[in-house]
Short mmCIF file of C-alpha atoms in Angstrom, two decimals:
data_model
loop_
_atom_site.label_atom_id
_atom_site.label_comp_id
_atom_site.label_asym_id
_atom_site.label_seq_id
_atom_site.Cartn_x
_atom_site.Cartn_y
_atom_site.Cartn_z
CA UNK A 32 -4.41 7.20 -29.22
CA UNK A 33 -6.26 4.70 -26.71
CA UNK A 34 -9.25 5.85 -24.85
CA UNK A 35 -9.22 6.65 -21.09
CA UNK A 36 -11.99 6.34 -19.21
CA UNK A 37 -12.66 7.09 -15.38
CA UNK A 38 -15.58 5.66 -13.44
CA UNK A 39 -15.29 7.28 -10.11
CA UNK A 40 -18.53 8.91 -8.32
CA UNK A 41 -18.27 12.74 -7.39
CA UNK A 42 -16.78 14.09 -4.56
CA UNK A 43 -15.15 11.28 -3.59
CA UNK A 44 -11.19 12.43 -2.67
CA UNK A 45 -10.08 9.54 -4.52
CA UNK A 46 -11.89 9.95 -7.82
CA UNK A 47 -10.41 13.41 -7.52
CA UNK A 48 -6.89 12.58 -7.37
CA UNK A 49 -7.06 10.61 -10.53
CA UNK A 50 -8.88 13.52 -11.82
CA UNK A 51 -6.33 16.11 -10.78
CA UNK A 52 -3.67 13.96 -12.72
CA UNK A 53 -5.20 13.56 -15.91
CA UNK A 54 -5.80 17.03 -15.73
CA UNK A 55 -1.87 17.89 -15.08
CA UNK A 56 -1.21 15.60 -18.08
CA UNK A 57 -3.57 17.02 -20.14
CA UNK A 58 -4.85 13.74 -20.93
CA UNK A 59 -8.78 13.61 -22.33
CA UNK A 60 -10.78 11.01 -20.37
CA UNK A 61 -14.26 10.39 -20.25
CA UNK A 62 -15.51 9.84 -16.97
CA UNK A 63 -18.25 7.89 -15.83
CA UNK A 64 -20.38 8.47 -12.57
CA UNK A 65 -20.89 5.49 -10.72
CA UNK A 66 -24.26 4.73 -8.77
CA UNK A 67 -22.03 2.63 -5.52
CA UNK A 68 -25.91 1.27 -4.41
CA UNK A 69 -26.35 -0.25 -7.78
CA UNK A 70 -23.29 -1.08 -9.63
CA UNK A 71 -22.59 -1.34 -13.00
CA UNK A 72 -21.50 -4.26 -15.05
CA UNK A 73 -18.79 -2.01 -16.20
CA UNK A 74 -17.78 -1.37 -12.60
CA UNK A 75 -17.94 -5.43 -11.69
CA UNK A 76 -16.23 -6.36 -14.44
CA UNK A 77 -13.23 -3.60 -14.51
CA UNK A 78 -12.82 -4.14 -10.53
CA UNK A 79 -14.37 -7.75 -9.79
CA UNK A 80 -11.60 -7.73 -6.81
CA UNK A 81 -12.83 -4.61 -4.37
CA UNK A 82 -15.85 -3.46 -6.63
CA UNK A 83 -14.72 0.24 -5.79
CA UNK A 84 -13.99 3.45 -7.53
CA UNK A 85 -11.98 5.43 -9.00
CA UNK A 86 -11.20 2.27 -11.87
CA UNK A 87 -9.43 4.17 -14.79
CA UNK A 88 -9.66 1.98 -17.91
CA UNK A 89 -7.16 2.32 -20.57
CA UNK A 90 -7.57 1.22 -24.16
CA UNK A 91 -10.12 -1.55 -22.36
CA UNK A 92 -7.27 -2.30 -19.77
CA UNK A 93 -8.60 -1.57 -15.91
CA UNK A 94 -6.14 -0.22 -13.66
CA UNK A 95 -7.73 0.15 -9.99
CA UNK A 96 -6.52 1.70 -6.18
CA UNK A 97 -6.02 5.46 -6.53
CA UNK A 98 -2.29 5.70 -6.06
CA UNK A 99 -1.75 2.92 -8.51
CA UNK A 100 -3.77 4.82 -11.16
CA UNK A 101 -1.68 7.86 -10.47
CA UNK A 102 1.45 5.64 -10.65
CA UNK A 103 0.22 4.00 -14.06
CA UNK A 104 -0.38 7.42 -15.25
CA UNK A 105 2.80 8.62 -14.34
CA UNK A 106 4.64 5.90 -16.74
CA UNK A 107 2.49 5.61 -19.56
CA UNK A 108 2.49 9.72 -20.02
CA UNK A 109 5.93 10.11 -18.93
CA UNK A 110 6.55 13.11 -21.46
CA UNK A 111 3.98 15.92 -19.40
CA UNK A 112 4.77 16.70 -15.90
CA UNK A 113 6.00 14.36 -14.18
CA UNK A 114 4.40 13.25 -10.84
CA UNK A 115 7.40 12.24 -9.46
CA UNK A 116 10.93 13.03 -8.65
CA UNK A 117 13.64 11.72 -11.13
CA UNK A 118 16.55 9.94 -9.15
CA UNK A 119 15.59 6.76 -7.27
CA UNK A 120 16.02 8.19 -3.48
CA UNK A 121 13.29 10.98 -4.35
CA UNK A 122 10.79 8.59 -5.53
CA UNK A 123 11.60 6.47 -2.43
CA UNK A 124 10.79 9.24 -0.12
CA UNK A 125 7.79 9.84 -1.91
CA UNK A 126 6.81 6.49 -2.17
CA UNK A 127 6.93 6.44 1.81
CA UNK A 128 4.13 9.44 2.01
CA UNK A 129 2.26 8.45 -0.35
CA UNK A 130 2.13 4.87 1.53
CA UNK A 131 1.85 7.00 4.73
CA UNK A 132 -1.38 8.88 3.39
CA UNK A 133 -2.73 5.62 2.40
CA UNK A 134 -2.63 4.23 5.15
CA UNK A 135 -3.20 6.66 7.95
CA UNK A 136 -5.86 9.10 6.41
CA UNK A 137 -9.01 6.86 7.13
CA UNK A 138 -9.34 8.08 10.99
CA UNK A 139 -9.84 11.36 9.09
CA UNK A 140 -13.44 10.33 7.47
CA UNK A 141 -14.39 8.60 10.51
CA UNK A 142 -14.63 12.25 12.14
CA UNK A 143 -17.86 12.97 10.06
CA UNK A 144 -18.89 9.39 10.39
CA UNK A 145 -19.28 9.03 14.32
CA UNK A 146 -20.02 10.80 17.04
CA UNK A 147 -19.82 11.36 21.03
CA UNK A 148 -16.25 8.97 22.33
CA UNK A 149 -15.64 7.68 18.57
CA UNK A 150 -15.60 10.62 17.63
CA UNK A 151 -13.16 11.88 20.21
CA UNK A 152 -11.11 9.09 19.43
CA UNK A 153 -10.95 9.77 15.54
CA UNK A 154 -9.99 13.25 16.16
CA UNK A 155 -6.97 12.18 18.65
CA UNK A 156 -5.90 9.72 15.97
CA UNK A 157 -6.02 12.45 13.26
CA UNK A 158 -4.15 14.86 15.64
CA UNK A 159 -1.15 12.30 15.49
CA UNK A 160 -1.36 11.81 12.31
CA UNK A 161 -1.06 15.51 11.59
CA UNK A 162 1.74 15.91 13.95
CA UNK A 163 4.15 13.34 12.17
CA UNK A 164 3.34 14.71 9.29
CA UNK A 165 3.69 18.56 10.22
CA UNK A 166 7.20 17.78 11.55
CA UNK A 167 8.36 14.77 8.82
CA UNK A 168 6.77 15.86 5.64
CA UNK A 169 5.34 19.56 5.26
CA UNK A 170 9.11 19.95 7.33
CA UNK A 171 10.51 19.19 4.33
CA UNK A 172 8.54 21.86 2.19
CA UNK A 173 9.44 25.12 4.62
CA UNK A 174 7.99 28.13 2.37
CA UNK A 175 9.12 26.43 -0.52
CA UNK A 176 6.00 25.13 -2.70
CA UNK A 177 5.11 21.63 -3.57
CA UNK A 178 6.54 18.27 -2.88
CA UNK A 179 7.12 18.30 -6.71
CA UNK A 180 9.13 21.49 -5.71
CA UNK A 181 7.41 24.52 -8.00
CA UNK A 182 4.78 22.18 -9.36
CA UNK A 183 2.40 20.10 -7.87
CA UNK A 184 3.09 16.06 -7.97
CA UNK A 185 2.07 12.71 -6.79
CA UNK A 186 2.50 13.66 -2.92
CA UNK A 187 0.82 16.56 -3.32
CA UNK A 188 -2.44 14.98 -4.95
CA UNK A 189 -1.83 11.82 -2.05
CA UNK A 190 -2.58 14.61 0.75
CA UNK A 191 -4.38 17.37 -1.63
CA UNK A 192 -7.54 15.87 -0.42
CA UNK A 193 -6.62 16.71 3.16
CA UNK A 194 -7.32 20.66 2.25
CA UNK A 195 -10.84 21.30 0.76
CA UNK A 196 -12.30 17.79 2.28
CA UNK A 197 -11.01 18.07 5.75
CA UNK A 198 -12.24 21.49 5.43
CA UNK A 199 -15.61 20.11 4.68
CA UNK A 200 -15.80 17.47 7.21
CA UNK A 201 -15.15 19.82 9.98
CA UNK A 202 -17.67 22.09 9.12
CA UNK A 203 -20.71 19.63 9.14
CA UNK A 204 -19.37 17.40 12.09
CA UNK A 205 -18.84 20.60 14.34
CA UNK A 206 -15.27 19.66 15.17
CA UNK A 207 -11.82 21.60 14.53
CA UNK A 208 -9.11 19.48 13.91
CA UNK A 209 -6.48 21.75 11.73
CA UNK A 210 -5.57 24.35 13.90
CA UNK A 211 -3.60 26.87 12.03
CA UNK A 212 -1.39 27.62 14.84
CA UNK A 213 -0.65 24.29 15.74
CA UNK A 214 -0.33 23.07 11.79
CA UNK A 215 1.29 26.16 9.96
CA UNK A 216 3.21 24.29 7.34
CA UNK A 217 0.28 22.25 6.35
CA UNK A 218 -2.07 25.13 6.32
CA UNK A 219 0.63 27.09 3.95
CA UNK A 220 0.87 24.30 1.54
CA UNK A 221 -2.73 23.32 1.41
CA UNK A 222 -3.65 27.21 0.77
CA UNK A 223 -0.82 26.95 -2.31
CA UNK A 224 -2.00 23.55 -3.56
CA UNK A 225 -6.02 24.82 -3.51
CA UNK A 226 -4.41 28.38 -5.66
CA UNK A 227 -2.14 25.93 -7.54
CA UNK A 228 -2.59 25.89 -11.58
CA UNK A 229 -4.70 23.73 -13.09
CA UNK A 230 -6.25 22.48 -9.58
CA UNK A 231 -8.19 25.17 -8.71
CA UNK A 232 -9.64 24.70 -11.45
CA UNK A 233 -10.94 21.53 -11.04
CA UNK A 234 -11.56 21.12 -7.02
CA UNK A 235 -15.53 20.65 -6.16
CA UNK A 236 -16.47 23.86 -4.77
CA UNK A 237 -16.83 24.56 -0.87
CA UNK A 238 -20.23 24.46 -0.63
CA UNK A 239 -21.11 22.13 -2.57
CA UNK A 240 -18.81 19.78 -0.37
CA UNK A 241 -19.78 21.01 2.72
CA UNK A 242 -23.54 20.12 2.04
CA UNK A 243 -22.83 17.12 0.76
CA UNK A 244 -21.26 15.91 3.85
CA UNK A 245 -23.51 17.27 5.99
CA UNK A 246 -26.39 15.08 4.21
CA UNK A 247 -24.25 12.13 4.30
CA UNK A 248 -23.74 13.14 8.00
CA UNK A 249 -27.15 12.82 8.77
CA UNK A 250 -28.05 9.60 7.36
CA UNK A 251 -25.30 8.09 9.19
CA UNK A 252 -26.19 9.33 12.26
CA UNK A 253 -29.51 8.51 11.62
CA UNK A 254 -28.78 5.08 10.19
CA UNK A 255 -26.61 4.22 13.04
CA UNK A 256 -30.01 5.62 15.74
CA UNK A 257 -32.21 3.10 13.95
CA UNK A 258 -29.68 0.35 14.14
CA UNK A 259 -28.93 0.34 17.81
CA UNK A 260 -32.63 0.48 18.32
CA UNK B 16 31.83 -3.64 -0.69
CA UNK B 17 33.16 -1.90 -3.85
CA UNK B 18 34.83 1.86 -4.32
CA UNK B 19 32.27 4.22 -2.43
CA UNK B 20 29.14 2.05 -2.21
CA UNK B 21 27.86 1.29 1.30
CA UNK B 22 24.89 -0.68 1.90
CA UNK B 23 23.46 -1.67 5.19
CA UNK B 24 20.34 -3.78 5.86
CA UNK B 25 18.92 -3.38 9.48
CA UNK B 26 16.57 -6.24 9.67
CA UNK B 27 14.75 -9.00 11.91
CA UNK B 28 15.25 -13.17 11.72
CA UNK B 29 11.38 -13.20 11.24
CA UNK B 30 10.85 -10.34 9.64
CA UNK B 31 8.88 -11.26 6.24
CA UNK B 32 9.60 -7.61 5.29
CA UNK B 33 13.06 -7.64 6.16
CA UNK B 34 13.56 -11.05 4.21
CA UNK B 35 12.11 -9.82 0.64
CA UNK B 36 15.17 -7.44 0.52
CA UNK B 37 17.42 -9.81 1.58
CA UNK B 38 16.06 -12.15 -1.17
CA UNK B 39 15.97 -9.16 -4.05
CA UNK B 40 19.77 -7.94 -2.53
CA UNK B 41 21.07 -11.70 -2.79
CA UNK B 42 19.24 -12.12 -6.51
CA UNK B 43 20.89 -8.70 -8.18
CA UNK B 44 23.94 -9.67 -6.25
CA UNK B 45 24.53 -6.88 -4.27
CA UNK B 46 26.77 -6.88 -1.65
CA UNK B 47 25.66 -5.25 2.09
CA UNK B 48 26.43 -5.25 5.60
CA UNK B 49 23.50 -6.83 7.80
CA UNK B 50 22.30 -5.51 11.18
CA UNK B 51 19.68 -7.86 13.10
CA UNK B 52 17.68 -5.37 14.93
CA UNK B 53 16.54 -6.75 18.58
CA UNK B 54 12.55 -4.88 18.27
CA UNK B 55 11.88 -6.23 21.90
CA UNK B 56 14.58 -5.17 24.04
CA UNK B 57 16.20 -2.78 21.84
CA UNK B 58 16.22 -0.95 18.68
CA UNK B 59 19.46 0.36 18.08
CA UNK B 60 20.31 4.06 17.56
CA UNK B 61 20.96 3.97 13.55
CA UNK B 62 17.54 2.42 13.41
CA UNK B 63 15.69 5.08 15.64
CA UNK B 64 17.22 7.74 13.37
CA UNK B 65 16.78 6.60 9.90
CA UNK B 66 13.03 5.43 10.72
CA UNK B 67 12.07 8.03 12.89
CA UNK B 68 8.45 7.63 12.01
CA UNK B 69 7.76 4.16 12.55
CA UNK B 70 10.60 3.02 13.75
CA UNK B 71 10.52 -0.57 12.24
CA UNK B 72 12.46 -2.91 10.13
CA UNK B 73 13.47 -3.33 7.11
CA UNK B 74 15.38 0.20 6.60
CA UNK B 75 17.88 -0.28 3.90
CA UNK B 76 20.55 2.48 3.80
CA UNK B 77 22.70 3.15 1.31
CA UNK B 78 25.50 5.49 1.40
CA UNK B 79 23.69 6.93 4.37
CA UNK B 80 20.74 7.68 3.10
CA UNK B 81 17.83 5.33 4.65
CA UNK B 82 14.72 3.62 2.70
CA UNK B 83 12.02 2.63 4.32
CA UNK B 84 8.88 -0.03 3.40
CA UNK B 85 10.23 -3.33 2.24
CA UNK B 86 7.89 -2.76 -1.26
CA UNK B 87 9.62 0.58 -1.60
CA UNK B 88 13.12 -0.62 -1.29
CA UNK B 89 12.59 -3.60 -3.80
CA UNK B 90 11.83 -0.87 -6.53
CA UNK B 91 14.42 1.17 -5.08
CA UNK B 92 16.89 -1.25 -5.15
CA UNK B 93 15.14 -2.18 -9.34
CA UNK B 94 16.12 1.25 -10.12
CA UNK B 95 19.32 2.36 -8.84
CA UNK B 96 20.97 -1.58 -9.53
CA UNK B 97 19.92 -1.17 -13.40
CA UNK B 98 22.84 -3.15 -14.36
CA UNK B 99 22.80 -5.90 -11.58
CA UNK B 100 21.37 -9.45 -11.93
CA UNK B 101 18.01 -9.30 -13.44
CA UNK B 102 14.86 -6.72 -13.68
CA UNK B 103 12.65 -7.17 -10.47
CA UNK B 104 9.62 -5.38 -12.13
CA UNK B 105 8.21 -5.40 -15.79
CA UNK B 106 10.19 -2.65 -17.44
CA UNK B 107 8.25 -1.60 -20.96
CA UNK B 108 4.68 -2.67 -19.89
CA UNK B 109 3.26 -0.30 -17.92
CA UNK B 110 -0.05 -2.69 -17.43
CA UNK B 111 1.84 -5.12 -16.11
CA UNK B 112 3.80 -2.88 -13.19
CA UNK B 113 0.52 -1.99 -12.29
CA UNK B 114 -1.37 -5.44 -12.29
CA UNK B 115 1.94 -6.24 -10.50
CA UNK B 116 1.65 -3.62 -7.79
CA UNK B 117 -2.38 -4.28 -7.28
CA UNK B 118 -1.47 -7.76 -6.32
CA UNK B 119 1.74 -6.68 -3.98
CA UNK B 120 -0.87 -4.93 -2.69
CA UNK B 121 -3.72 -7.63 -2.05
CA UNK B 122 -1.17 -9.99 -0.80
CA UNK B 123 0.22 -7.85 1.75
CA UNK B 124 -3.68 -6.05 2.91
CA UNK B 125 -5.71 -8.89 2.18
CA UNK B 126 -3.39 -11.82 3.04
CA UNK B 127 -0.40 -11.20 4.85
CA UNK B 128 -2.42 -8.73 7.27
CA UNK B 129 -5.16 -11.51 7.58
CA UNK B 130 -3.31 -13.88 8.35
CA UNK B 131 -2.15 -11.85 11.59
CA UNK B 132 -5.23 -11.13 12.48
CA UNK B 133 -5.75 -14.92 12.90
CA UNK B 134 -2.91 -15.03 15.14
CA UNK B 135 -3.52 -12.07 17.12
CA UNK B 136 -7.79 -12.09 17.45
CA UNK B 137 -9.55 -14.25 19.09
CA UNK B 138 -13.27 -15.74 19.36
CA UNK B 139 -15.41 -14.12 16.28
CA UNK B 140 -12.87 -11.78 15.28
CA UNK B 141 -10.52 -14.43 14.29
CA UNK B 142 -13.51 -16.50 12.46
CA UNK B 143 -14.14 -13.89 10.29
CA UNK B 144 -10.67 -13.34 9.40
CA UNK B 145 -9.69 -17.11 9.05
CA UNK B 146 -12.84 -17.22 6.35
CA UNK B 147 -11.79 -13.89 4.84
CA UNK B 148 -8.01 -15.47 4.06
CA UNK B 149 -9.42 -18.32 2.77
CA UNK B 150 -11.58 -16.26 -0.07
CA UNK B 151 -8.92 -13.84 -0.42
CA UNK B 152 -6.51 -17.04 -1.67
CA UNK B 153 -9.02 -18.10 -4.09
CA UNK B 154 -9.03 -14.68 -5.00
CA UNK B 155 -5.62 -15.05 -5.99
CA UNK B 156 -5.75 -17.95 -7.52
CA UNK B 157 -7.83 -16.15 -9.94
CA UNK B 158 -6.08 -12.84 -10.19
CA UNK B 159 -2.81 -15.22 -10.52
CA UNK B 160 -3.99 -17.16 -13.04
CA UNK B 161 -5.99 -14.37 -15.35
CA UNK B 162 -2.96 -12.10 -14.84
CA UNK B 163 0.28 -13.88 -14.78
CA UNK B 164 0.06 -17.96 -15.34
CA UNK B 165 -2.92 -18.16 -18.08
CA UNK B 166 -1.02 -21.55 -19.17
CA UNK B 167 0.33 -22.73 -15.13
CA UNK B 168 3.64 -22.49 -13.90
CA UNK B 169 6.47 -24.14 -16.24
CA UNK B 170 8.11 -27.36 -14.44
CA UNK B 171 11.50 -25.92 -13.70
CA UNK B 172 10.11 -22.38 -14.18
CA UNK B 173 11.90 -20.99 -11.08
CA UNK B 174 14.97 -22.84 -11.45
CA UNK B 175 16.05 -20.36 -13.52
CA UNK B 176 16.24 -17.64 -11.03
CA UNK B 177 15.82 -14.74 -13.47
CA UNK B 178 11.91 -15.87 -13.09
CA UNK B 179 11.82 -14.92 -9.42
CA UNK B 180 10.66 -11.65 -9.58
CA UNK B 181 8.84 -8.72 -7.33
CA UNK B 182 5.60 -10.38 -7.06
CA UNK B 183 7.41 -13.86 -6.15
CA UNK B 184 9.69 -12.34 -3.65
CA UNK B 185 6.55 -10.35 -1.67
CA UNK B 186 4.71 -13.70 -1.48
CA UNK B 187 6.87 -15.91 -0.96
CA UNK B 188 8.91 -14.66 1.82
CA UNK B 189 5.76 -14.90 4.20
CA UNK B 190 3.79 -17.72 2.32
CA UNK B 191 7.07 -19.42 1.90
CA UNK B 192 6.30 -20.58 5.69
CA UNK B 193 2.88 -21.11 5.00
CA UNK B 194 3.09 -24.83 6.47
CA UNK B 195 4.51 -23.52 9.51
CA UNK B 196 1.49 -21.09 9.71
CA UNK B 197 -0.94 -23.18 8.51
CA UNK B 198 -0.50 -25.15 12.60
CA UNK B 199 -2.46 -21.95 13.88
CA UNK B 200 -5.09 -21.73 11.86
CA UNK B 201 -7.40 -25.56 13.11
CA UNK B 202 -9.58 -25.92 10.77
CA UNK B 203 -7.75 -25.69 7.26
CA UNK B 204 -4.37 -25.62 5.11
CA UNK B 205 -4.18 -21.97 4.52
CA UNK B 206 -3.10 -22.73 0.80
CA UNK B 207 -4.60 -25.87 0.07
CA UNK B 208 -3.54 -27.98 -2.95
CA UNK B 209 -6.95 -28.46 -3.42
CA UNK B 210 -8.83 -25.20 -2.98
CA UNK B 211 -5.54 -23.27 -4.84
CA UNK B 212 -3.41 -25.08 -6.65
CA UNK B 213 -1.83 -22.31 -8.84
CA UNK B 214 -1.19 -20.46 -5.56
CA UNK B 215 0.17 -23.74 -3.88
CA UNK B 216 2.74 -24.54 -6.93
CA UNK B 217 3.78 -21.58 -6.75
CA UNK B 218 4.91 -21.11 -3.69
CA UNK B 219 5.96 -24.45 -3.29
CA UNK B 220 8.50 -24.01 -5.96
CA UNK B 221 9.69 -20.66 -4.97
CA UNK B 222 10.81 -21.90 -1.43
CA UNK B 223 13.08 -24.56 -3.53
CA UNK B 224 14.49 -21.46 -5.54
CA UNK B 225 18.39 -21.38 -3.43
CA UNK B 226 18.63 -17.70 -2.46
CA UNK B 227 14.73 -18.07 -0.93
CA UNK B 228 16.10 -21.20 1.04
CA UNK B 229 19.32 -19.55 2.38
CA UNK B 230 16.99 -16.57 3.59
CA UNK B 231 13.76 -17.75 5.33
CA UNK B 232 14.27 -19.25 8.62
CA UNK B 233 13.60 -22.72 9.63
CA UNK B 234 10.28 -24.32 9.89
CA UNK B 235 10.28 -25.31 13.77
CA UNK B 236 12.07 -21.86 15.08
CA UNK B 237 8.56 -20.21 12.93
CA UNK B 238 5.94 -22.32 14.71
CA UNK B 239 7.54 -21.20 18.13
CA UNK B 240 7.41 -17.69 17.97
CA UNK B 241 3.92 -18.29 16.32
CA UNK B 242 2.71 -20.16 19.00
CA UNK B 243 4.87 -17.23 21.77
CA UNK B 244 1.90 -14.95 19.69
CA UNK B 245 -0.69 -16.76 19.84
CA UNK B 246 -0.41 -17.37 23.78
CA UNK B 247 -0.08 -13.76 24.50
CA UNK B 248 -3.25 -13.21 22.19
CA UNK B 249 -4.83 -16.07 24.28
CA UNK B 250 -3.46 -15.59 27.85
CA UNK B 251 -2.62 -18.36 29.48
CA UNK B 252 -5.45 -20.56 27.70
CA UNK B 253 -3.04 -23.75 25.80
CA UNK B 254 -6.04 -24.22 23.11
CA UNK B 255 -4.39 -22.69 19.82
#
């Protein structure tokens, strides 16, 4: 059996999808925390294209970009639960969110990155966001469960980072975004996929996220002070 | 069309997006019903409803049912045509499929998306991007070479059309024009024999591969609805 590795730095959302997969696949990995303001060889040499985490490297092969991993994953342990539907047409429509979610769910971290008008801005972008996918995708869901239907899959892990993180983010940057009213399907899955086996196990606790982005918070704003200075 | 299978493309002339299914229908030889979408003075009803989220082209429906994202359909169209013309992705070697969707993935965020931004910017916005799509293609040069032609490209290589596969047909139905593109960006070739020539042969001989001619439009009709963009990025200013 080949060795798996992960080199992803903690809490990052998308080190934690790759870990939330292994996990569902029961697969043992070693994982390696990265130091992002001094990189390691390791780290260069696996991902010599972006230099970013999470790089999973499989019997010395280096697979890189989070939804890739968790695609590569998918196929190589096909025999554990599988992250995606069966039939062609299913994986196409989960293809499309988790395309959607890669593309669309960076105005979210700019929330706790800015402030004042940018921030404004990042919220109203988020906002949309959230309202496509309220009516398009958690539509779909109604009381149901998962996009994997009774079990979590690779749709759920694409957006599970919206939950505890968003969570997070709104706490230490002061602003509510998720309105429960407004966002009731979302809210109902997220609660499910936080409960959900095997990934409540393994989510970085509240706290410990909340002050984590609040320090990062601070140094931002502090950074971006100095800089305009 | 045969027995109960119904396959409509609703598409663009310039579309790159819209001409990589195209190319992958036409290789598995599948037969479909085309629908040229006009995305300026309107979209027509099918296409509102099947892509009600970003209401764009390509959407591919079959039998009804749309799918959306020209990289999605390609594998869509891989798995449900099993039996049709050749594999478009690696099929046992799970490496490979994802080395070959890392670098569907560069080409399209780190070329493709450059290269509009070096239509559409202008001033320092569009210097930065012009140098960032010239490292990005020796970038892929590399990645190209390490990953997929350690030895070059064969001479004849894509004459047999079983060759042109995912990776070819999301490069080369933008890049395929990269002549015509390379009038709006001054200073440079933006694959240059010199700087890239894995890249450039490869390219080079996919546009010669039949199906790739019969689909990508012609050279002069590219460089005027280039240079319509790049005078609406510009205003009325005629420097390019």
């Amino acid at each position: 059996m080949a060795d798996v590795k992960l080199l992803g730095t903690w809490p990052s959302p998308f080190s934690y999808r790759v870990i939330l997969a292994l996990k569902l696949k029961g697969i043992d990995y070693e994982y390696i925390e990265q130091d992002l303001s001094n990189k390691s060889p390791l780290l260069l040499q696996s991902n010599p294209v972006y230099k970013k985490i999470p790089v999973l490297i499989h019997g010395g092969n280096p697979i890189s970009e989070s939804m890739t991993i968790l695609q590569y994953i998918d196929e190589s342990w096909p025999e554990t639960h599988p992250l995606l539907p069966a039939d062609p047409y299913g994986r196409a429509v989960a293809r499309f969110w988790i395309k959607f979610a890669e593309e669309k769910l960076s105005s979210a971290s700019m929330i706790f990155r800015t402030s004042g008008e940018e921030q404004g801005k990042a919220v109203r972008e988020t906002v949309e966001v959230m309202e496509i996918l309220e009516e398009h995708a958690f539509g779909s869901l109604k009381e149901k469960g998962f996009f994997g239907g009774e079990k979590v899959n690779m749709v759920d892990l694409a957006y599970g980072v919206m939950g505890r993180w968003f969570d997070a983010i709104e706490e230490c940057s002061g602003v509510k975004v998720i309105d429960p009213l407004k966002f009731p399907l979302f809210c109902g899955w997220a609660e499910r996929f936080n409960e959900a086996p095997v990934i409540r196990d393994n989510l970085p606790g509240r706290k410990e996220l909340v002050d984590f982005y609040k320090r990062r918070r601070e140094m931002m704003l502090a950074a971006a002070a100095a800089a305009s200075n | 069309m045969s027995g109960e299978e119904k396959v409509v493309l609703h598409g663009m002339w310039a579309s790159p997006y819209a001409k990589r299914v195209e190319i992958a229908l036409k290789l598995k030889g599948i037969p479909y019903e085309y629908v040229e979408e006009d995305l300026l003075n309107g979209k027509s009803e099918a296409l509102l409803k099947h892509n009600p989220v970003h209401q764009k082209v390509p959407v591919l429906v079959h039998n009804g049912k749309p799918v959306i994202e020209s990289c999605i359909i390609l594998e869509y169209i891989d798995e449900t045509w099993k039996s049709s013309g050749h594999a478009l992705f690696p099929q046992e070697d799970t490496y490979r499929r994802a080395r070959v969707r890392f670098w569907a993935d560069f080409i399209q965020r780190q070329l493709l998306e450059k290269f509009i931004v070096t239509i559409t910017a202008v001033g320092e916005a569009r210097e930065e991007a012009i140098k960032e799509l010239r490292k990005n293609m020796e970038l892929l040069e590399e990645g190209l070479r390490v990953n997929f032609f350690p030895e070059g490209i064969p001479q004849y290589h894509f004459d047999d059309q079983k060759n042109v596969r995912f990776l070819d047909i999301t490069m080369c139905a933008f890049f395929g024009l990269h002549k015509a593109q390379s009038e709006f960006v001054r200073t440079t070739e933006i694959i240059d024999l010199q700087r890239t020539p894995l890249v450039f042969s490869w390219v080079e001989s996919l546009k010669e591969v039949p199906v790739v001619k019969e689909v990508l439009p012609p050279h002069d009709e590219v460089v005027n609805l280039l240079r319509g963009f790049r005078q609406n990025a510009v205003g009325s200013s005629p420097q390019v």
